[in-house]
Tab-separated table of C-alpha atoms in Angstrom:
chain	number	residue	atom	x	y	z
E	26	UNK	CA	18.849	-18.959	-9.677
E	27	UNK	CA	17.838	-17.122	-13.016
E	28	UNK	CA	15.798	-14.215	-12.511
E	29	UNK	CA	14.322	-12.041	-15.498
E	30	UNK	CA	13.116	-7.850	-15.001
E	31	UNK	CA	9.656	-7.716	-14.987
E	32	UNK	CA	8.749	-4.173	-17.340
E	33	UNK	CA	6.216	-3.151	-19.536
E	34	UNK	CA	2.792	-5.137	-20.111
E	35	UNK	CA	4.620	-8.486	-18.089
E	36	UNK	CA	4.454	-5.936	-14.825
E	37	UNK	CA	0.591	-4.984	-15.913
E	38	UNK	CA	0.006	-8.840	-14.686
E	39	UNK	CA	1.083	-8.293	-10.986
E	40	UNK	CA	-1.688	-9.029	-8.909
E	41	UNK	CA	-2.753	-7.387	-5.325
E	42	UNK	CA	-0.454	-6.569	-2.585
E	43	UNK	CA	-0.459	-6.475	0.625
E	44	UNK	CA	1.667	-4.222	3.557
E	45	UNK	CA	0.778	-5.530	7.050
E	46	UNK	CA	-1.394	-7.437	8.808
E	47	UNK	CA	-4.912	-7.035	10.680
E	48	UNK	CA	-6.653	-8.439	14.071
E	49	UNK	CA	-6.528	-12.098	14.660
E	50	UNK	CA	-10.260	-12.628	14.706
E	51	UNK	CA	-10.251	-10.777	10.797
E	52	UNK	CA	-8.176	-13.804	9.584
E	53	UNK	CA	-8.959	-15.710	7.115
E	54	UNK	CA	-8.009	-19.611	7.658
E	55	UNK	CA	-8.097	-20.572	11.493
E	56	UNK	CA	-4.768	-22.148	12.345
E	57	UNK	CA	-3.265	-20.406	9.113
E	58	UNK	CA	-0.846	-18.416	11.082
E	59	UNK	CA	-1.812	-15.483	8.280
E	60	UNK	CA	-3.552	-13.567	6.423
E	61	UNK	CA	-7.131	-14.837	4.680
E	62	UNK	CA	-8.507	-13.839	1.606
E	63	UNK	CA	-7.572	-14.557	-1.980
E	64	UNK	CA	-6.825	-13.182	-5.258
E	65	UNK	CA	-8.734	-13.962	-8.325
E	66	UNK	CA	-5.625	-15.262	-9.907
E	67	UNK	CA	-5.211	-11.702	-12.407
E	68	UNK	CA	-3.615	-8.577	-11.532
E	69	UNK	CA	-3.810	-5.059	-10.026
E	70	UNK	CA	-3.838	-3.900	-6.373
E	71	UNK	CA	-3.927	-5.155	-2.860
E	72	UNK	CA	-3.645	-4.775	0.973
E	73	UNK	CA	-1.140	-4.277	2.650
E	74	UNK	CA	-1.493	-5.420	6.417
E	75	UNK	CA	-0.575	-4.162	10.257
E	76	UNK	CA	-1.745	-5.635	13.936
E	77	UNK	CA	-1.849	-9.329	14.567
E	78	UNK	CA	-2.933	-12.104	11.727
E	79	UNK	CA	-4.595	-11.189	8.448
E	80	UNK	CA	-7.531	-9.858	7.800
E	81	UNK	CA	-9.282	-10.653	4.284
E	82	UNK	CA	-12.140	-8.955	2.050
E	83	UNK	CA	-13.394	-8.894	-1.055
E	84	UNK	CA	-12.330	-6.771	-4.029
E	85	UNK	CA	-13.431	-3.867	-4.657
E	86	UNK	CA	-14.262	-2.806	-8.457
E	87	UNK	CA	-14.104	0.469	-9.892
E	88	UNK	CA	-14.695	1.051	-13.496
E	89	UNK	CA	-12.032	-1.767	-15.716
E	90	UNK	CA	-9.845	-1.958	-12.789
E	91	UNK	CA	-10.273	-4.106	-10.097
E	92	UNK	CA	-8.903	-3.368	-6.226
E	93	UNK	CA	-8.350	-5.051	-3.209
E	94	UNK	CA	-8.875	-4.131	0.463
E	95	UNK	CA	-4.991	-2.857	1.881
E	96	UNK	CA	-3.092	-4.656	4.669
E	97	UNK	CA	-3.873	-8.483	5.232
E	98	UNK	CA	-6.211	-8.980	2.117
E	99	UNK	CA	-6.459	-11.090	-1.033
E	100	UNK	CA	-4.726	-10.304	-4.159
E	101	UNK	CA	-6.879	-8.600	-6.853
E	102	UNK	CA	-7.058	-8.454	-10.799
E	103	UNK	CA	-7.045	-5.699	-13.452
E	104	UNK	CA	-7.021	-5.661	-16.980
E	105	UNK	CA	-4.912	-2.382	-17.361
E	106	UNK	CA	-1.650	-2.815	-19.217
E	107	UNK	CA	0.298	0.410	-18.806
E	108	UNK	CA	3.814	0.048	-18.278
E	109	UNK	CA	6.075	0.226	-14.901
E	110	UNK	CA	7.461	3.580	-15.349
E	111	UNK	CA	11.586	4.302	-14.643
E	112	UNK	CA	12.445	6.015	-11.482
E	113	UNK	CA	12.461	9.826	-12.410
E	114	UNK	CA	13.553	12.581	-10.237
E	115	UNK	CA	11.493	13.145	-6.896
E	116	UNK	CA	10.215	16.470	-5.560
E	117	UNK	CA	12.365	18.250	-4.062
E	118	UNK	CA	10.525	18.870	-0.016
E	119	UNK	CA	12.140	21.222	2.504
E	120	UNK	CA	11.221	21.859	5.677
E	121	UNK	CA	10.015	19.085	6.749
E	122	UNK	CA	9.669	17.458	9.957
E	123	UNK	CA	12.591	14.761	11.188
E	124	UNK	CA	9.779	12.820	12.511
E	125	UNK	CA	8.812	11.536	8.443
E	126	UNK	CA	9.426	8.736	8.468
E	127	UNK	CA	10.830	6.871	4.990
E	128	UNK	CA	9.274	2.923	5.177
E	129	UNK	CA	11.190	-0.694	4.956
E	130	UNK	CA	12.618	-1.114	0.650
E	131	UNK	CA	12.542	3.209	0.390
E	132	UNK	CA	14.961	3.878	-1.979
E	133	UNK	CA	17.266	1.650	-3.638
E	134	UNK	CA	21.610	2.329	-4.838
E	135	UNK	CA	21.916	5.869	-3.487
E	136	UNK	CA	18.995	7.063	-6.110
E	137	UNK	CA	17.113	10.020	-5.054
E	138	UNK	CA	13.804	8.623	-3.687
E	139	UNK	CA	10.249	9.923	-5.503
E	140	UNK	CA	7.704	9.334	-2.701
E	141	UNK	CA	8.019	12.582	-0.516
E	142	UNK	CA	6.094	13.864	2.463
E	143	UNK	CA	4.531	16.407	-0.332
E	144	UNK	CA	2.527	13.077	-1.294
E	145	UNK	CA	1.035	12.334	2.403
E	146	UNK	CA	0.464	15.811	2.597
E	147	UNK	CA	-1.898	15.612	-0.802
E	148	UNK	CA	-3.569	12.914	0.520
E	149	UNK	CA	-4.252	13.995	3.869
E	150	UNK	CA	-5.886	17.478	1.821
E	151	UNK	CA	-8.016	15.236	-0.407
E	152	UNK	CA	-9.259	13.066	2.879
E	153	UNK	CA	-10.109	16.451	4.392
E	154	UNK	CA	-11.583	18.288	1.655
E	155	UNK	CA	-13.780	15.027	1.167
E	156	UNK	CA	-14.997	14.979	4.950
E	157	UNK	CA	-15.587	18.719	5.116
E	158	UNK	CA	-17.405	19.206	1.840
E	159	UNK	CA	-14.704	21.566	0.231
E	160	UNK	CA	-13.582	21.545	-3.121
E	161	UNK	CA	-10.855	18.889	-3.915
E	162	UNK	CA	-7.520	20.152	-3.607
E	163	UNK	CA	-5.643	21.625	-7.123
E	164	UNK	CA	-2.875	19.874	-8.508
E	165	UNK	CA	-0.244	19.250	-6.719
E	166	UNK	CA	3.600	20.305	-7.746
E	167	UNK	CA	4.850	16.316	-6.886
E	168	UNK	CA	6.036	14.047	-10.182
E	169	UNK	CA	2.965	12.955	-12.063
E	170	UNK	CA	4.776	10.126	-13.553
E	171	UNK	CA	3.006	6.472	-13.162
E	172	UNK	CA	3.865	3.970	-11.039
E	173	UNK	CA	1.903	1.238	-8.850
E	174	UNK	CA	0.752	2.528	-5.597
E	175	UNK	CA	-0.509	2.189	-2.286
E	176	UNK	CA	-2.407	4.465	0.323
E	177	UNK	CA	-2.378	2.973	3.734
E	178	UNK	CA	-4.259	4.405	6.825
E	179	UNK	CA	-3.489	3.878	10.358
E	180	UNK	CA	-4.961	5.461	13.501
E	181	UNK	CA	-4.005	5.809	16.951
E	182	UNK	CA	-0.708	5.798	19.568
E	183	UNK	CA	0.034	1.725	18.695
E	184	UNK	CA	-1.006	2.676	14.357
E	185	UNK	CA	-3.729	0.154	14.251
E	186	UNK	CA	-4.813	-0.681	10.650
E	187	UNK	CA	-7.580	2.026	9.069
E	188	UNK	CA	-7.331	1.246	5.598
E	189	UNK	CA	-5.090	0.131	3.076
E	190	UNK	CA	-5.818	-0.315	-0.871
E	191	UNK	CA	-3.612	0.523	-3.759
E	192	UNK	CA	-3.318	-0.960	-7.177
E	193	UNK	CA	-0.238	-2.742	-8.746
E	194	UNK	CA	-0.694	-0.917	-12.295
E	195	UNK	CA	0.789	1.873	-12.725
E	196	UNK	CA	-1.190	5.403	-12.351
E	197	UNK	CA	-0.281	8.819	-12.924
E	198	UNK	CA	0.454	9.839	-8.829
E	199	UNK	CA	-1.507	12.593	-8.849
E	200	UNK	CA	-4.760	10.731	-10.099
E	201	UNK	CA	-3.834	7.683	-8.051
E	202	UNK	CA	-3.429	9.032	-5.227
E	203	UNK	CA	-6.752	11.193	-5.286
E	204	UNK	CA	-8.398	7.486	-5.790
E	205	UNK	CA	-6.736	5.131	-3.647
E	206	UNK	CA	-6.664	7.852	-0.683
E	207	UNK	CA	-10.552	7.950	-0.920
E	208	UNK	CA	-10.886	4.498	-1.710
E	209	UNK	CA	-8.773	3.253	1.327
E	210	UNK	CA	-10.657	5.808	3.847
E	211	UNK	CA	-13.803	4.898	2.648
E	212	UNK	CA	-13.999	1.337	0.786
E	213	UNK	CA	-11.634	-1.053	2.376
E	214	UNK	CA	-14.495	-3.439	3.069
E	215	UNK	CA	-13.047	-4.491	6.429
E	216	UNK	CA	-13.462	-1.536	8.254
E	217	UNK	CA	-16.226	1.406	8.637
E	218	UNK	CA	-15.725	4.735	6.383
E	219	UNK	CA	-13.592	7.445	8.197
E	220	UNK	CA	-14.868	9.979	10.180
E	221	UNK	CA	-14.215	13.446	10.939
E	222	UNK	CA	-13.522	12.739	14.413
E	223	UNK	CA	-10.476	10.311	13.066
E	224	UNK	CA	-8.347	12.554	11.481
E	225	UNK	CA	-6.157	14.166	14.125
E	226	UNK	CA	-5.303	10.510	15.284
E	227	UNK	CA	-4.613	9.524	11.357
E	228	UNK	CA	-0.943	8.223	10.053
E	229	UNK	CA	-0.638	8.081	6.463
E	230	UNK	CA	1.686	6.280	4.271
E	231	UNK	CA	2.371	6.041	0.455
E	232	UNK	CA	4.213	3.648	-1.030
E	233	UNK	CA	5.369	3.553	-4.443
E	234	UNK	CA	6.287	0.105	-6.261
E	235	UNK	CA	9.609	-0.476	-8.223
E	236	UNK	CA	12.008	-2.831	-9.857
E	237	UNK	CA	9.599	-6.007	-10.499
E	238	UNK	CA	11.642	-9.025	-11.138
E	239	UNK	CA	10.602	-13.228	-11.836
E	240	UNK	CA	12.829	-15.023	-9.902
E	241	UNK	CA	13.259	-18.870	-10.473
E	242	UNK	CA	13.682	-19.916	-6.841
E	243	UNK	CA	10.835	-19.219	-4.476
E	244	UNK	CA	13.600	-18.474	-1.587
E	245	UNK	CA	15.292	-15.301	-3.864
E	246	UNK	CA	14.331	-12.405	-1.798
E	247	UNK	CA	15.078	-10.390	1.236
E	248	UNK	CA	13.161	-9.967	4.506
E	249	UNK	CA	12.741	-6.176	4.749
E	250	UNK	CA	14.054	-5.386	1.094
E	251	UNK	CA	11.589	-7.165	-1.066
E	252	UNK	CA	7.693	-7.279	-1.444
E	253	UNK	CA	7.005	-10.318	-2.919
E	254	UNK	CA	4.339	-11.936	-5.240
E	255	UNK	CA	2.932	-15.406	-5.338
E	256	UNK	CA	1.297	-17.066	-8.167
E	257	UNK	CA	-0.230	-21.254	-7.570
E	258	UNK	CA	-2.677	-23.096	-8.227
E	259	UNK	CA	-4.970	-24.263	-5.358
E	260	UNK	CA	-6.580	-27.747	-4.644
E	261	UNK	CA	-8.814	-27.293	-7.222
E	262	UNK	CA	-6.471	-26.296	-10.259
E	263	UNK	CA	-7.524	-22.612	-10.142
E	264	UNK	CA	-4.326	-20.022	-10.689
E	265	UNK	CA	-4.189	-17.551	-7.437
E	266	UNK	CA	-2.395	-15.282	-6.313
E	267	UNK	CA	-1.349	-12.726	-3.381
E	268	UNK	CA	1.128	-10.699	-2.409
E	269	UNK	CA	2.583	-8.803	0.796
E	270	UNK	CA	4.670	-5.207	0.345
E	271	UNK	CA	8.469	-5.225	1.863
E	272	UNK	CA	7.940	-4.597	5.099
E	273	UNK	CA	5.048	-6.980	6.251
E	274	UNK	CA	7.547	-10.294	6.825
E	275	UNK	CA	9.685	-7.763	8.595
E	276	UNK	CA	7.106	-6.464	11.074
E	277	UNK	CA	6.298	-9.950	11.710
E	278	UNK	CA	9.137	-11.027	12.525
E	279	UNK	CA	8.850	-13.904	9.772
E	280	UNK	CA	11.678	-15.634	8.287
E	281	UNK	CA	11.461	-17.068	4.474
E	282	UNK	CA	9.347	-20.242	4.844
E	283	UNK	CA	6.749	-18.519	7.146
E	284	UNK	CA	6.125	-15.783	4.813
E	285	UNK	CA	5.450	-18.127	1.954
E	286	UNK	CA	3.024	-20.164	3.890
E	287	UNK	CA	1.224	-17.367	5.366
E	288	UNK	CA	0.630	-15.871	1.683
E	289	UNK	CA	-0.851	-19.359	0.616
E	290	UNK	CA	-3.141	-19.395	3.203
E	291	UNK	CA	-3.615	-15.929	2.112
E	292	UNK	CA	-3.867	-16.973	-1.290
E	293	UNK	CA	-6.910	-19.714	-0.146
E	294	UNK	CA	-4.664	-22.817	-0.257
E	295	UNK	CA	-5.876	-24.927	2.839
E	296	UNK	CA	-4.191	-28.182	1.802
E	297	UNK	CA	-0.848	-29.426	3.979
E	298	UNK	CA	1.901	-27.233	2.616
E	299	UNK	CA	5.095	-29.257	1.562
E	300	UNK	CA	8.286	-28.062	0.662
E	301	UNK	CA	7.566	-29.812	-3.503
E	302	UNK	CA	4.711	-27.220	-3.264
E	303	UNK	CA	6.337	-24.446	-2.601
E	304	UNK	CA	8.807	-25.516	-5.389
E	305	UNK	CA	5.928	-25.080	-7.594
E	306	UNK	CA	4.738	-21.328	-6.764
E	307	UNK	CA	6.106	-18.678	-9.175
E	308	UNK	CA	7.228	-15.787	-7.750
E	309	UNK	CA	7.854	-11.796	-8.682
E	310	UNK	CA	10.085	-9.437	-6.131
E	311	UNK	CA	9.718	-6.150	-5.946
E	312	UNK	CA	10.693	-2.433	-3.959
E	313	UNK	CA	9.214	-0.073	-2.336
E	314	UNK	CA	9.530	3.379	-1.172
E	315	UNK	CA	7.227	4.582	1.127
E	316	UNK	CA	6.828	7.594	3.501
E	317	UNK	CA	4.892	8.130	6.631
E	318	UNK	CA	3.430	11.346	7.722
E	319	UNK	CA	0.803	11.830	11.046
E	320	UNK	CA	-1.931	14.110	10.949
E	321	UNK	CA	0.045	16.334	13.449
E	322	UNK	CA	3.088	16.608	10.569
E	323	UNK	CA	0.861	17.410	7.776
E	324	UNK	CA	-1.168	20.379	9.342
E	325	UNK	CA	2.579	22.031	10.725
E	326	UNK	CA	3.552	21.528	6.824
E	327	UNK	CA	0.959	23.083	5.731
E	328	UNK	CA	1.649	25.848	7.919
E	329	UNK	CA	5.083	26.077	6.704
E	330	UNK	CA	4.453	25.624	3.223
E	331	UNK	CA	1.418	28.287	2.988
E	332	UNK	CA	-0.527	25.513	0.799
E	333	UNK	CA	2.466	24.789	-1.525
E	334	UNK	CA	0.308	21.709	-2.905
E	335	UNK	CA	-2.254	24.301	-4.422
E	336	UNK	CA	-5.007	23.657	-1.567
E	337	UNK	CA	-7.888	26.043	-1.640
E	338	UNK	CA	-9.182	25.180	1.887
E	339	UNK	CA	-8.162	27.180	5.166
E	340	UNK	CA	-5.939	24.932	7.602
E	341	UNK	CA	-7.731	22.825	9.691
E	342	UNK	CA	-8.010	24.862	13.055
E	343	UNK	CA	-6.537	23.254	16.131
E	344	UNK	CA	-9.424	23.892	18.604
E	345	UNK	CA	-11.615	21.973	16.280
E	346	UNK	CA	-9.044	18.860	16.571
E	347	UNK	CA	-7.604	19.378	20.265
């Protein structure tokens, strides 16, 4: 089928995504095999999922751009129109663990990748200067180039969901970041603000949101390669939408069909889903590149790096987290 790039102010109209999935007793529609929650039907940022069904919330508003809860929540709506920005050249990390982990979509044709373990590292110093009262961390050496982003927060030996929010216009990274690392520790409405006490158990990931495209057929994506988008109108004629990032379907071991019905529920459709229905959804693809980093990684880069990303706070100490 006939597919068109999404770039520029068309890409400003993406609305929320979403990277996982949360606890079944979070989900939305009972019997909905998926996530709840809904998005507005606009544009801008998202969850992004982990556990078992899909949790939903409400969207969370900051100044003229509207954000939604991360992993298993509704789509969300913004009225930003900056443009997708190109994929430039990514900072160049060394030293790092083997344990960092790139996510599901990272890189695409060979291309050197932008999100680097420098990023988790920022936002693990931002979480911690928060929670400890210091000063926020300096500028970081990373790309500042914009792109649409997501921090996502997960705690724990099995990486239960802690947080995920992120925004699908684009942001410079280092501003973005600061925001969406704060706002998914603190704000994502489905979960208490972090503590202190969480960080040593803490995983976090950034992913970074490429190569939008409108697709004609509603089947013209790949499990594990694309994050997808869904735009319909429900039973009562109102445009939603809701999205999921590449690597949800994939964790959930959910073929084409199931991923589609699980966003509409999503989404807040709750009539019988038919195959004509489905016909009728429009739908955006997109790619990802995401890295993982655990709390234990970031403090031995640190260490190695003697606070290459311009930190002004002593390292954490290791009795204090043991």
């Amino acid at each position: 089928m006939g597919r068109k790039r999404c770039v520029g102010a068309d890409c400003s109209k993406m609305a929320a995504g979403c990277c996982g999935v949360k606890k079944q007793k979070l989900s939305g529609t009972p019997g909905s095999g998926g996530p709840g929650g809904a998005g507005n039907g606009v544009v801008g940022t998202g969850h992004c999922g982990s556990d078992l069904g899909i949790g939903s919330s409400s969207t969370v508003v900051a100044g003229n751009m509207n954000r939604v809860n991360g992993l298993g929540g509704p789509g969300g709506s913004s009225s930003s129109t900056n443009a997708l920005s190109p994929a430039p050249g990514g900072y160049n990390s060394t030293g790092l663990s083997p344990n960092l982990s790139p996510g599901c979509g990272s890189g695409s044709g060979g291309r050197k990748m932008v999100v680097s373990a420098e990023m988790c590292c920022f936002c693990f110093d931002v979480l911690y200067c928060h929670l400890y009262g210091y000063q926020p961390p300096r500028t970081p050496r990373f790309t500042n180039d914009p792109y649409p982003l997501f921090v996502t927060w997960k705690i724990g030996r099995d990486k239960r969901l802690r947080g995920c929010i992120g925004t699908f216009s684009a942001m410079n990274l280092h501003s973005g970041l600061r925001e969406y690392t704060l706002t998914s520790a603190l704000k994502d409405s489905r979960f208490p603000s972090m503590t202190r006490d969480e960080l040593p158990r803490l995983f976090c990931s950034v992913s970074l949101l490429t190569n939008f495209e409108d697709v004609g057929d509603y089947l013209d994506w790949e499990v594990g390669v694309h994050g997808i988008r869904i735009e319909f109108f429900n039973e009562k004629g109102s445009k939603r939408t809701a999205t999921y990032l590449p690597e949800v379907a994939k964790e959930q071991g959910w073929d084409h069909i199931q991923t589609i019905d699980s966003l509409l529920r999503k989404g807040g459709y709750k009539a019988p889903i038919t195959n004509d229905f489905r016909k009728t959804i429009k739908l955006t693809r997109y790619r990802s590149e995401k890295m993982t980093m655990s709390y234990a990684e970031y403090i031995a880069h640190r260490q190695h790096h003697h606070y290459q990303n311009g930190t002004g706070h002593p390292l954490p100490p290791y009795n204090h987290y043991s």
